[in-house]
Tab-separated table of C-alpha atoms and ligand atoms in Angstrom:
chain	number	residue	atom	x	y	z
F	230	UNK	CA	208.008	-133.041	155.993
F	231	UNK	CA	208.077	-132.366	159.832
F	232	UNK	CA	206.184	-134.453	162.251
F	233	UNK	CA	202.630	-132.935	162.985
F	234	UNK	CA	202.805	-131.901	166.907
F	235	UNK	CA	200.603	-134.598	169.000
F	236	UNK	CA	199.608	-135.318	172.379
F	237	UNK	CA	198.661	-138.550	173.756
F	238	UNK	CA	195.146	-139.204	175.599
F	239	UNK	CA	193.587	-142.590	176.929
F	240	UNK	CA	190.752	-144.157	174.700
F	241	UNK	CA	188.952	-147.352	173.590
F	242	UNK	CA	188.948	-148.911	170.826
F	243	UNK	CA	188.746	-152.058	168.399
F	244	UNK	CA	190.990	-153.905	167.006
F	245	UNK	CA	189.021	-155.445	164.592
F	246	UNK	CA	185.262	-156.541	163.359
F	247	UNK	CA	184.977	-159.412	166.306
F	248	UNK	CA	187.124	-157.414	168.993
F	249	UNK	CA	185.730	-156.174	171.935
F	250	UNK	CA	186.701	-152.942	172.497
F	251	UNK	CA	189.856	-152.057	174.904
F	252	UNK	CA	191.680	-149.592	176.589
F	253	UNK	CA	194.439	-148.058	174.416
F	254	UNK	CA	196.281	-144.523	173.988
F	255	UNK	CA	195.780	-142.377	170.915
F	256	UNK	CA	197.612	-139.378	169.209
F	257	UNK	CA	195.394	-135.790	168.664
F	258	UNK	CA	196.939	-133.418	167.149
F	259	UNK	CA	198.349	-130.018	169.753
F	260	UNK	CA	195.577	-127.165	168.344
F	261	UNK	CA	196.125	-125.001	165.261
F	262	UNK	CA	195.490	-121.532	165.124
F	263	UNK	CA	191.550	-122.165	164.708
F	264	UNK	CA	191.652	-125.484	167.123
F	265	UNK	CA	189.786	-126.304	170.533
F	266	UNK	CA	191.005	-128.198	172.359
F	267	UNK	CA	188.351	-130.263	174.643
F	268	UNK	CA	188.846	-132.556	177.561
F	269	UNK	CA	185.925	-134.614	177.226
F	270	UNK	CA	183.302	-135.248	180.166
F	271	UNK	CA	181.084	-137.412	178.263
F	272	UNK	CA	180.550	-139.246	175.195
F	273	UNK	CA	176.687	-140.934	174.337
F	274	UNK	CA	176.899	-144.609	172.836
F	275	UNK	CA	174.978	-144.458	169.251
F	276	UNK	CA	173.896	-147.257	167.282
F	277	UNK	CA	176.191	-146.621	164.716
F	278	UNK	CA	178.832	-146.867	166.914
F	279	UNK	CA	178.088	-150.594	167.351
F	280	UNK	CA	177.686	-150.794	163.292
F	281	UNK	CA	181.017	-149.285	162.811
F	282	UNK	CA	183.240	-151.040	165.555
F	283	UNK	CA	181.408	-154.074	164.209
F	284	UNK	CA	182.546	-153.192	160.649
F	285	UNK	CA	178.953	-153.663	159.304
F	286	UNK	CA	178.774	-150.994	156.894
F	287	UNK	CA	182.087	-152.122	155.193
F	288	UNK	CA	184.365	-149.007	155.526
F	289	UNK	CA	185.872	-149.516	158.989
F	290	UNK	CA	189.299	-148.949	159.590
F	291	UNK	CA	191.113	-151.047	162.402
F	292	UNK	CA	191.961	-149.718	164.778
F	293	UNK	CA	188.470	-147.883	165.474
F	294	UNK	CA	187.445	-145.146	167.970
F	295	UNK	CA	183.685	-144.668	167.864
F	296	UNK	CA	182.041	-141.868	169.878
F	297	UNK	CA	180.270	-138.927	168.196
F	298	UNK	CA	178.133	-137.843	170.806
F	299	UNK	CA	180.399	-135.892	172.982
F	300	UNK	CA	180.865	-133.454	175.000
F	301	UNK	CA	183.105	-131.562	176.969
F	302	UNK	CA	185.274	-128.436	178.400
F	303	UNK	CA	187.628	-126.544	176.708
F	304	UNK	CA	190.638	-127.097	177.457
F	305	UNK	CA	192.853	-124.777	175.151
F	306	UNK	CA	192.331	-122.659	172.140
F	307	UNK	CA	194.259	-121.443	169.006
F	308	UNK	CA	195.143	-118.015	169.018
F	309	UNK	CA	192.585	-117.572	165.874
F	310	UNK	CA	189.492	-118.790	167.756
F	311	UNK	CA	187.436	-116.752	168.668
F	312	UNK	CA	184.039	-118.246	169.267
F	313	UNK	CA	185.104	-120.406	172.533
F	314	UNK	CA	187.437	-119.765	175.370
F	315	UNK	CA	189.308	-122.007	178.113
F	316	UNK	CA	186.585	-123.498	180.753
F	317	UNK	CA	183.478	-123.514	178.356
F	318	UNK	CA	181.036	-126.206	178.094
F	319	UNK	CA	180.682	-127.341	174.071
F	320	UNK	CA	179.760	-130.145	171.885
F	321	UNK	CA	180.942	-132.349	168.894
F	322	UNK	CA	178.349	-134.550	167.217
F	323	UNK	CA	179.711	-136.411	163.529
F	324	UNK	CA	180.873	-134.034	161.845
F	325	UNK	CA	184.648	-132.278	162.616
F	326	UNK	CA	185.279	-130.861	159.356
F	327	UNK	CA	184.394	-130.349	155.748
F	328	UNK	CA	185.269	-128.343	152.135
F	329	UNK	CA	183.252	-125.352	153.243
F	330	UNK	CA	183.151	-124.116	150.010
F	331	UNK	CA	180.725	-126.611	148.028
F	332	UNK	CA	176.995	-125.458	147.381
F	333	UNK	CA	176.354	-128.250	150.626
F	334	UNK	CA	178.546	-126.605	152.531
F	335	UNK	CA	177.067	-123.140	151.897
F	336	UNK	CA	173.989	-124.240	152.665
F	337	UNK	CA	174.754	-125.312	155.852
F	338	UNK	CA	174.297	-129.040	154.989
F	339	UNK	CA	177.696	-130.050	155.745
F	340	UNK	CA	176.675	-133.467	156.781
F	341	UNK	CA	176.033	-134.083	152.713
F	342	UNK	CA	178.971	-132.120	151.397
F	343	UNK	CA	181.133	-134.624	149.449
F	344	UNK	CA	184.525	-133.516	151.434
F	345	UNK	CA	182.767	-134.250	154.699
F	346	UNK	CA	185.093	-135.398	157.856
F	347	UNK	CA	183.140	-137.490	159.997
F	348	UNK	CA	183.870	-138.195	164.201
F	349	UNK	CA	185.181	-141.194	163.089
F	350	UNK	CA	186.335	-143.321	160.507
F	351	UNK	CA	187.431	-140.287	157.855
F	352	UNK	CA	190.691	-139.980	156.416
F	353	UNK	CA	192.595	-137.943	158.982
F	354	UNK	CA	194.421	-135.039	156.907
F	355	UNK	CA	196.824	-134.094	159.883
F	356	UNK	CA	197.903	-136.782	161.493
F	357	UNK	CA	197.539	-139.647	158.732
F	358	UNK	CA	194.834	-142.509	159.173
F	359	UNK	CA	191.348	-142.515	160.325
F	360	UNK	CA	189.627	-139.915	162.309
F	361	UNK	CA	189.212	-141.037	166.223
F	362	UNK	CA	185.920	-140.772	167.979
F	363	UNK	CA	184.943	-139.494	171.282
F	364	UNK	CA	185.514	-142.978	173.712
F	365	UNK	CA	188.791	-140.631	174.317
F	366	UNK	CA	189.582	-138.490	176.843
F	367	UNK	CA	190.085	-135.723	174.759
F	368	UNK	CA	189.883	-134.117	171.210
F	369	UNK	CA	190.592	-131.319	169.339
F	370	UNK	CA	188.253	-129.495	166.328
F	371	UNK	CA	188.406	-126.621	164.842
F	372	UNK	CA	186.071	-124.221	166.003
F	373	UNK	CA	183.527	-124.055	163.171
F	374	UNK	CA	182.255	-127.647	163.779
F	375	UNK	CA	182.285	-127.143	167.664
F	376	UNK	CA	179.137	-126.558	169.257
F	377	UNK	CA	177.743	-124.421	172.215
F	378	UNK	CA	176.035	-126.471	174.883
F	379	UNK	CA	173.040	-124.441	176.604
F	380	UNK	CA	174.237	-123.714	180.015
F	381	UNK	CA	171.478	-125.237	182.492
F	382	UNK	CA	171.094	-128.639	180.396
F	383	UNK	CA	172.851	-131.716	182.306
F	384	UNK	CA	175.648	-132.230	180.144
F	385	UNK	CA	175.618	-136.012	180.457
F	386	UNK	CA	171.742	-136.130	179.252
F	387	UNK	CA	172.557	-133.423	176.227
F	388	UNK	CA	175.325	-135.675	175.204
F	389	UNK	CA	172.800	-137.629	172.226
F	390	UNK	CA	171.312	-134.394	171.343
F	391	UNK	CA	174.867	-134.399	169.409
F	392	UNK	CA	173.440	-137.027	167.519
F	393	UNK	CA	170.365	-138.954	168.424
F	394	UNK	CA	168.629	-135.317	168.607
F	395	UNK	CA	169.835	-133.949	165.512
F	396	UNK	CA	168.934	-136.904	163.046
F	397	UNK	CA	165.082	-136.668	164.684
F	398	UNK	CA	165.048	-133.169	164.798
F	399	UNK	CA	166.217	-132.475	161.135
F	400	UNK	CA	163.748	-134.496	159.174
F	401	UNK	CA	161.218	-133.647	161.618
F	402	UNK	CA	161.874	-129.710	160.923
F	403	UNK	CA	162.584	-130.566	156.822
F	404	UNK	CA	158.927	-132.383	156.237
F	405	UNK	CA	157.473	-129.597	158.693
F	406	UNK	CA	155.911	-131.600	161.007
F	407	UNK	CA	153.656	-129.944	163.787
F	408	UNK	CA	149.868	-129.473	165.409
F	409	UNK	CA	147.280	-131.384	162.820
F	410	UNK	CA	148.995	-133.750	161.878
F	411	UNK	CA	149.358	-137.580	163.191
F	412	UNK	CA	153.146	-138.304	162.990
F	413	UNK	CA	154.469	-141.605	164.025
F	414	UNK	CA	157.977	-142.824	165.253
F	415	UNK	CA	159.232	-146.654	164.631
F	416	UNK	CA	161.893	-147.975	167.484
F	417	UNK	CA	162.251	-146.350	171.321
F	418	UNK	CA	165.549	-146.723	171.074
F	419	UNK	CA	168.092	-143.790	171.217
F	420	UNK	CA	166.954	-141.817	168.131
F	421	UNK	CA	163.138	-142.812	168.239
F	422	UNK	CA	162.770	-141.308	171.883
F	423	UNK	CA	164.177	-138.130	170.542
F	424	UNK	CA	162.008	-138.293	167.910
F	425	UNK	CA	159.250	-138.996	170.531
F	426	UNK	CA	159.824	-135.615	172.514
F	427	UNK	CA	160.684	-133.807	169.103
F	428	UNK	CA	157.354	-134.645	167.846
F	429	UNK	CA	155.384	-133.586	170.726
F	430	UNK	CA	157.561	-130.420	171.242
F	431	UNK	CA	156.316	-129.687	167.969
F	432	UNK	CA	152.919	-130.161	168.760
F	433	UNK	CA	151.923	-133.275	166.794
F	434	UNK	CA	149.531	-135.988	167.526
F	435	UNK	CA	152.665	-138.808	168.195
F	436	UNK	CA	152.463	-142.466	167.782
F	437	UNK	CA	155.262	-144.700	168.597
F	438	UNK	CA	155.574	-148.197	167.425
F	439	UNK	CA	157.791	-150.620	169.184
F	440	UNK	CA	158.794	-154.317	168.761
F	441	UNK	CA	158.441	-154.257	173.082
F	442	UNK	CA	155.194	-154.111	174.531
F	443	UNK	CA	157.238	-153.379	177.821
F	444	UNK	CA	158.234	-149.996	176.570
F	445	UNK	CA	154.449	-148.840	176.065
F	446	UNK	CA	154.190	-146.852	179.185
F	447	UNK	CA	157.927	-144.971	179.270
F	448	UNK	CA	156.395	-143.904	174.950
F	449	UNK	CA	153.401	-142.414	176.630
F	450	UNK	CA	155.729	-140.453	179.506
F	451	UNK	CA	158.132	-139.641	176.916
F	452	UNK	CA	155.301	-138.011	175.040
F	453	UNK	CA	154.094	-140.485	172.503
F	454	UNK	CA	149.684	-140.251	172.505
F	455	UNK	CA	149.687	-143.687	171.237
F	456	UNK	CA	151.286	-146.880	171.050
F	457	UNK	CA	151.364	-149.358	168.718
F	458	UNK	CA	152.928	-152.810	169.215
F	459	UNK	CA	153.840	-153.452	165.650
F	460	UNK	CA	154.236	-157.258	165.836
F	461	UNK	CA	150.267	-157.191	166.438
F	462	UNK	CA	148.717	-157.281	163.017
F	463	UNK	CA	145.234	-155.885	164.310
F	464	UNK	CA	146.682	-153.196	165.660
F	465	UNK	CA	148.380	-152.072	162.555
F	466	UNK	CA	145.310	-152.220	160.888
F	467	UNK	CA	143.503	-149.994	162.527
F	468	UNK	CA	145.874	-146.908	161.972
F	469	UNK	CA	146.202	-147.614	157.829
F	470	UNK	CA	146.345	-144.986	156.057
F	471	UNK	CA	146.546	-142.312	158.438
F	472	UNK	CA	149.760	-140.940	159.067
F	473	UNK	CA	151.497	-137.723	157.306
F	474	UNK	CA	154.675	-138.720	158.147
F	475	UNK	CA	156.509	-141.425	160.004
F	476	UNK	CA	160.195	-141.337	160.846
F	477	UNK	CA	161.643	-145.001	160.971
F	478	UNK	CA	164.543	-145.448	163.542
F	479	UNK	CA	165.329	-148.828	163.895
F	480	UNK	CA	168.522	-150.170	163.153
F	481	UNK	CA	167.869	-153.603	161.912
F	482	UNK	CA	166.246	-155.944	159.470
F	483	UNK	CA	161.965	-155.067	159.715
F	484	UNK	CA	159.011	-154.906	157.082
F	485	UNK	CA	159.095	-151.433	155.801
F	486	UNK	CA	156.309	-152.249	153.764
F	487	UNK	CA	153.850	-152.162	156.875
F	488	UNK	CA	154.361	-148.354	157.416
F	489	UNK	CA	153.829	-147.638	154.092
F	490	UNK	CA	150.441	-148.895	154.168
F	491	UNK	CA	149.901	-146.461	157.235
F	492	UNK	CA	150.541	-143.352	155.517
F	493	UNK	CA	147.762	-141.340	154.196
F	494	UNK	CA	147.732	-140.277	150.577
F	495	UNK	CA	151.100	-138.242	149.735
F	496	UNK	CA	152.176	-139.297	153.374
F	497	UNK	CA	156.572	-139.467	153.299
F	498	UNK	CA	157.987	-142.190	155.185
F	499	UNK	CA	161.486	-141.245	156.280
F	500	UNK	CA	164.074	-143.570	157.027
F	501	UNK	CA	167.042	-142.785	159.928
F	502	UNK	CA	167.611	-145.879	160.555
F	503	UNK	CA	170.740	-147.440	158.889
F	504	UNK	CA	170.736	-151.719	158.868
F	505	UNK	CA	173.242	-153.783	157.229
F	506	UNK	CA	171.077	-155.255	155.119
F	507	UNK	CA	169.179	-153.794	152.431
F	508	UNK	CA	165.224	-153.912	153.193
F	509	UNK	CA	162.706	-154.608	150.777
F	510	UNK	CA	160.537	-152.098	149.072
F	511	UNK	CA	157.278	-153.433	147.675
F	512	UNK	CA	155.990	-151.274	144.935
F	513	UNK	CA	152.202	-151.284	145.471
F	514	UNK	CA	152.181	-149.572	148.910
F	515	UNK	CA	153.797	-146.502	147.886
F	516	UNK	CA	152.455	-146.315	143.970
F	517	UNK	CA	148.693	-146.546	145.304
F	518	UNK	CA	148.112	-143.521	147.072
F	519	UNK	CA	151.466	-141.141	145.811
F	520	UNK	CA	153.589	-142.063	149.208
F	521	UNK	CA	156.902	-140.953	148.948
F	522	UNK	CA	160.083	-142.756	150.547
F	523	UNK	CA	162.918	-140.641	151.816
F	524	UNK	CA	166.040	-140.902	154.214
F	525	UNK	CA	168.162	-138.132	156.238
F	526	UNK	CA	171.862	-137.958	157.691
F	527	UNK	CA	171.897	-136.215	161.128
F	528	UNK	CA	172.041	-132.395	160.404
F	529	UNK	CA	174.511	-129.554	159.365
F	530	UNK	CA	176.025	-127.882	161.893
F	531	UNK	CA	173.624	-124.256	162.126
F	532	UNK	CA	170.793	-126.875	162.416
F	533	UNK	CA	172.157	-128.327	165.353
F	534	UNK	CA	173.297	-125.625	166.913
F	535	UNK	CA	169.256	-124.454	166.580
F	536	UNK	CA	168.621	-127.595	167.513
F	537	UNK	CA	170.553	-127.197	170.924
F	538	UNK	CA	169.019	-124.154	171.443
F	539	UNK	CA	165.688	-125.233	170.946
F	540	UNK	CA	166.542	-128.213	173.707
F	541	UNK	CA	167.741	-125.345	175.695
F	542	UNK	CA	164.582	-123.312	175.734
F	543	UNK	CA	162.399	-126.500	176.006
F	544	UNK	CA	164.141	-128.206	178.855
F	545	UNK	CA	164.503	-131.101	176.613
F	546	UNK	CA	167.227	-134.000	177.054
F	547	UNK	CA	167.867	-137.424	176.630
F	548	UNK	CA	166.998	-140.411	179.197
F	549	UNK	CA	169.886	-141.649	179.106
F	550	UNK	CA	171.870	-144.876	181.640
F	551	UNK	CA	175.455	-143.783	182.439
F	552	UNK	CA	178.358	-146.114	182.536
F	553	UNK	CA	181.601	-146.695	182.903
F	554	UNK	CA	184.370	-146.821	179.877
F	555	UNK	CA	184.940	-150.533	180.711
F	556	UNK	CA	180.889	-151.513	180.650
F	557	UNK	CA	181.183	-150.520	176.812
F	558	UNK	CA	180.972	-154.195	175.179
F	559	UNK	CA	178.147	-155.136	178.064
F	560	UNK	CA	176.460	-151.923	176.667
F	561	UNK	CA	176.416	-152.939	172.863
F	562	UNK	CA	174.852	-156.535	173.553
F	563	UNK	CA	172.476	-154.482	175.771
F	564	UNK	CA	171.721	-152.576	172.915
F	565	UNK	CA	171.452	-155.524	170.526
F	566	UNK	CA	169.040	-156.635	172.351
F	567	UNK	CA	166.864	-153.785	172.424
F	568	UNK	CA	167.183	-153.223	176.205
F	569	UNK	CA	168.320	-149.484	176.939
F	570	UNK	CA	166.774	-146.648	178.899
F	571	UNK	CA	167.294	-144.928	176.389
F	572	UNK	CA	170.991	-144.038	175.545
F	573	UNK	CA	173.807	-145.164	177.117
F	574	UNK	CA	176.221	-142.374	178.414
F	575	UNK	CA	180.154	-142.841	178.847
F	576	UNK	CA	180.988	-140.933	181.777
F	577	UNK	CA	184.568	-140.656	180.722
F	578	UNK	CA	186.013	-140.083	183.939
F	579	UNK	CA	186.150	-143.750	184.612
F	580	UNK	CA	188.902	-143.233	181.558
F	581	UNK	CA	191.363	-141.940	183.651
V	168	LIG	P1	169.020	-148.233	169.305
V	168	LIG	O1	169.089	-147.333	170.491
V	168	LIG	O2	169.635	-149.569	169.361
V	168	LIG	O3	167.462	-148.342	168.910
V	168	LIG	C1	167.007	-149.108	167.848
V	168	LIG	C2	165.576	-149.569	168.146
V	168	LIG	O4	165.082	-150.234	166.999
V	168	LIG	C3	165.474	-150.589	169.247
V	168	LIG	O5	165.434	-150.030	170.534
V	168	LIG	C4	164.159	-151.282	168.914
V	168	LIG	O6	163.050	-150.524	169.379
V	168	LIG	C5	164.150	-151.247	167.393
V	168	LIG	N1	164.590	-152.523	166.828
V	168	LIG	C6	165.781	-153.154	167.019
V	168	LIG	N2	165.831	-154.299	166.330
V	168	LIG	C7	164.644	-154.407	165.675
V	168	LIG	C8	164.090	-155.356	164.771
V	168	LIG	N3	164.777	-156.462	164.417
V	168	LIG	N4	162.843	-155.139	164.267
V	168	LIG	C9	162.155	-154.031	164.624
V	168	LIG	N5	162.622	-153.096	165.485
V	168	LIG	C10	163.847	-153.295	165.996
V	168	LIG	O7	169.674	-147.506	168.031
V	168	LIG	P2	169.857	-145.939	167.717
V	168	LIG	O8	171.150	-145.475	168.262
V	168	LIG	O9	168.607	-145.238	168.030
V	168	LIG	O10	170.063	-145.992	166.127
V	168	LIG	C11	169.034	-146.508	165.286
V	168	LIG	C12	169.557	-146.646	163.871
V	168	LIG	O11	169.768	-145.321	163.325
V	168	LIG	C13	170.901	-147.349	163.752
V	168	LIG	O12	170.881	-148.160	162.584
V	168	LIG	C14	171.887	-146.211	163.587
V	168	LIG	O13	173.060	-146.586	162.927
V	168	LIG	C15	171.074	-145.260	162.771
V	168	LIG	N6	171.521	-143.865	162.813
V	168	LIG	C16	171.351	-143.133	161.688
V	168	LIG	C17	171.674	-141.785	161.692
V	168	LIG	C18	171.422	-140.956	160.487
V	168	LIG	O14	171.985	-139.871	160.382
V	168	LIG	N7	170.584	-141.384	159.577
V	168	LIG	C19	172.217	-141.196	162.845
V	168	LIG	C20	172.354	-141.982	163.985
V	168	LIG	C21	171.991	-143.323	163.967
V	168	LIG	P3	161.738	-151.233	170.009
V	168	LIG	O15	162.246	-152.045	171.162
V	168	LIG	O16	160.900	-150.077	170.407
V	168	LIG	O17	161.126	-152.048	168.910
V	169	LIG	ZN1	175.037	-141.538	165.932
V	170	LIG	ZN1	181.472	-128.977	151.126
């Protein structure tokens, strides 16, 4: 078999579960007929980058390129593309590929189809190995699961729409949230300010619950009505039973059990969030008054792409702190301890 044609760019990565992440150069594969080729500009820093560097959802492959919130210019195209040309602006979220034949993938649910080829950490059917994320300079994905960027958005501050927007967005749009009903968000971190401006946008009466009372007053600029500090029992209280729909963003260890009792009868909780450990579900909340429990995986890739737009039309972006490629492990304990404004941003000219 010959040699799949590759090109080398600059990238970080991990060389294991308790590695920092380091500068390094990786292989991407020299576009096929239906390929874009993108020179990345910048690449947003997800929670479930830290998970999956960190190997805490058991399926990481070493070495390990996160990055799924990117963004870029194209830099090249296949001679069968014919949706993007050399110089635009696009997108990549987590998805780069899948069986697009499945009744998922018809749907335009690719994000559940069961051949799905995530960012990262998916079995790389070109160049052997895992996928590699966007902490690169560079990638290349064919055309189908590339995204247009809406022109007058900063591109650094649309960067998480790739992902933080998408997995607020989605279940927001799914359990049709909008004007009547009181819809709460748990966690102002990356996703749950999304979720924040999502809600609003869609004309909702928005609380936001946060473990950090210092974060009340950015919720209430973001667009959040309320705020609830959820370590403060009373204040819990006084909103049970009363929510249609909560979207729970946080991405460790809590008491899920304390929303439930928040939701009004037939109110869906809706979990985003993804922790390494399981969390406990007590019965009696939810079997009392018909609550329902759900979760949702960011969003196929004509959701996003509406979901863009929408951002587009709305002026809507991400607050977002930019750094440098070699700030990345400062960024992650930062984030550990719940202290970013509100999505870290790679500007991945500090790369070169
Ligand atoms: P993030 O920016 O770190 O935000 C998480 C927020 O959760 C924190 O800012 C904090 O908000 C709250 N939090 C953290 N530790 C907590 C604790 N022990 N108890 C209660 N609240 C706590 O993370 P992110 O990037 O938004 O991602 C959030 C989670 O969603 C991660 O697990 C990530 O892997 C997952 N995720 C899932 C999908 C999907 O498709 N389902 C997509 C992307 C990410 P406060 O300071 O306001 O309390
Ligand atoms: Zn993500
Ligand atoms: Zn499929």
């Amino acid at each position: 078999m010959t040699k799949p044609r590759a090109y080398s760019v600059k990238a970080y990565s991990a060389a294991g579960a308790q590695s920092p992440l380091a500068a390094t150069t990786i292989s991407r594969r020299e576009p096929g007929p239906t390929d874009v080729k993108i020179d990345i500009l910048y690449c947003g820093v997800c929670h479930s980058d830290l998970h999956f560097s960190r190997n805490e959802w058991h399926f990481t492959e070493y070495p390990a390129v996160p990055g799924h919130e990117i963004v870029g210019r194209v830099a090249a195209v296949g001679p069968g593309v014919k949706k993007f040309k050399v110089g635009d602006t696009v997108g990549v979220g987590c998805l780069v590929d899948s069986c697009r034949t499945c009744p998922d993938c018809r749907a335009g649910l690719e994000q559940f189809c069961p051949g799905m080829v995530m960012t990262y950490g998916s079995d790389d059917k070109v160049l052997g190995g895992t996928t590699l994320g966007g902490y690169a300079q560079g990638i290349v994905v064919t055309e189908d699961f590339v995204l247009r960027m809406p022109a007058h958005l900063n591109l650094a501050a649309a960067a998480p729409l790739l992902c933080a927007g998408i997995t607020t967005y989605s279940p927001l749009r799914h359990w049709k949230v909008g004007p009547g009903q009181k819809v709460g968000i748990v966690g102002l971190g990356g996703l749950g300010h999304m979720g924040v401006k999502f809600a609003r946008a869609f004309g909702a009466h928005v609380v936001l619950f946060t473990t950090s009372p210092n974060k009340a007053a950015d919720a209430l600029r973001l667009g959040a009505h309320e705020v609830v500090v959820s370590t403060d029992e009373k204040q819990m209280a006084a909103h049970a039973g009363s929510f249609d729909f909560i979207l729970d963003a946080v991405s460790a260890l809590h008491d899920i059990n304390a929303y439930f009792n928040l939701l009004k009868r037939d109110g869906n909780l809706t979990l985003v969030g993804a922790p390494e450990q399981p969390l406990a579900v007590a019965a009696f909340p939810l079997i009392m008054r018909r609550r329902s429990f759900s979760g949702s995986l960011i969003g196929g890739l004509p959701e996003t792409q509406e979901m863009l737009d929408f951002c587009g039309q709305h002026n809507i972006t991400c607050d977002i702190e930019m750094i440098r490629m070699d700030q990345i492990n400062e960024a992650y304990e930062r984030m550990l301890k719940s202290d970013v404004k509100y999505r870290f941003v790679i500007d991945m000219a500090s790369l070169k």
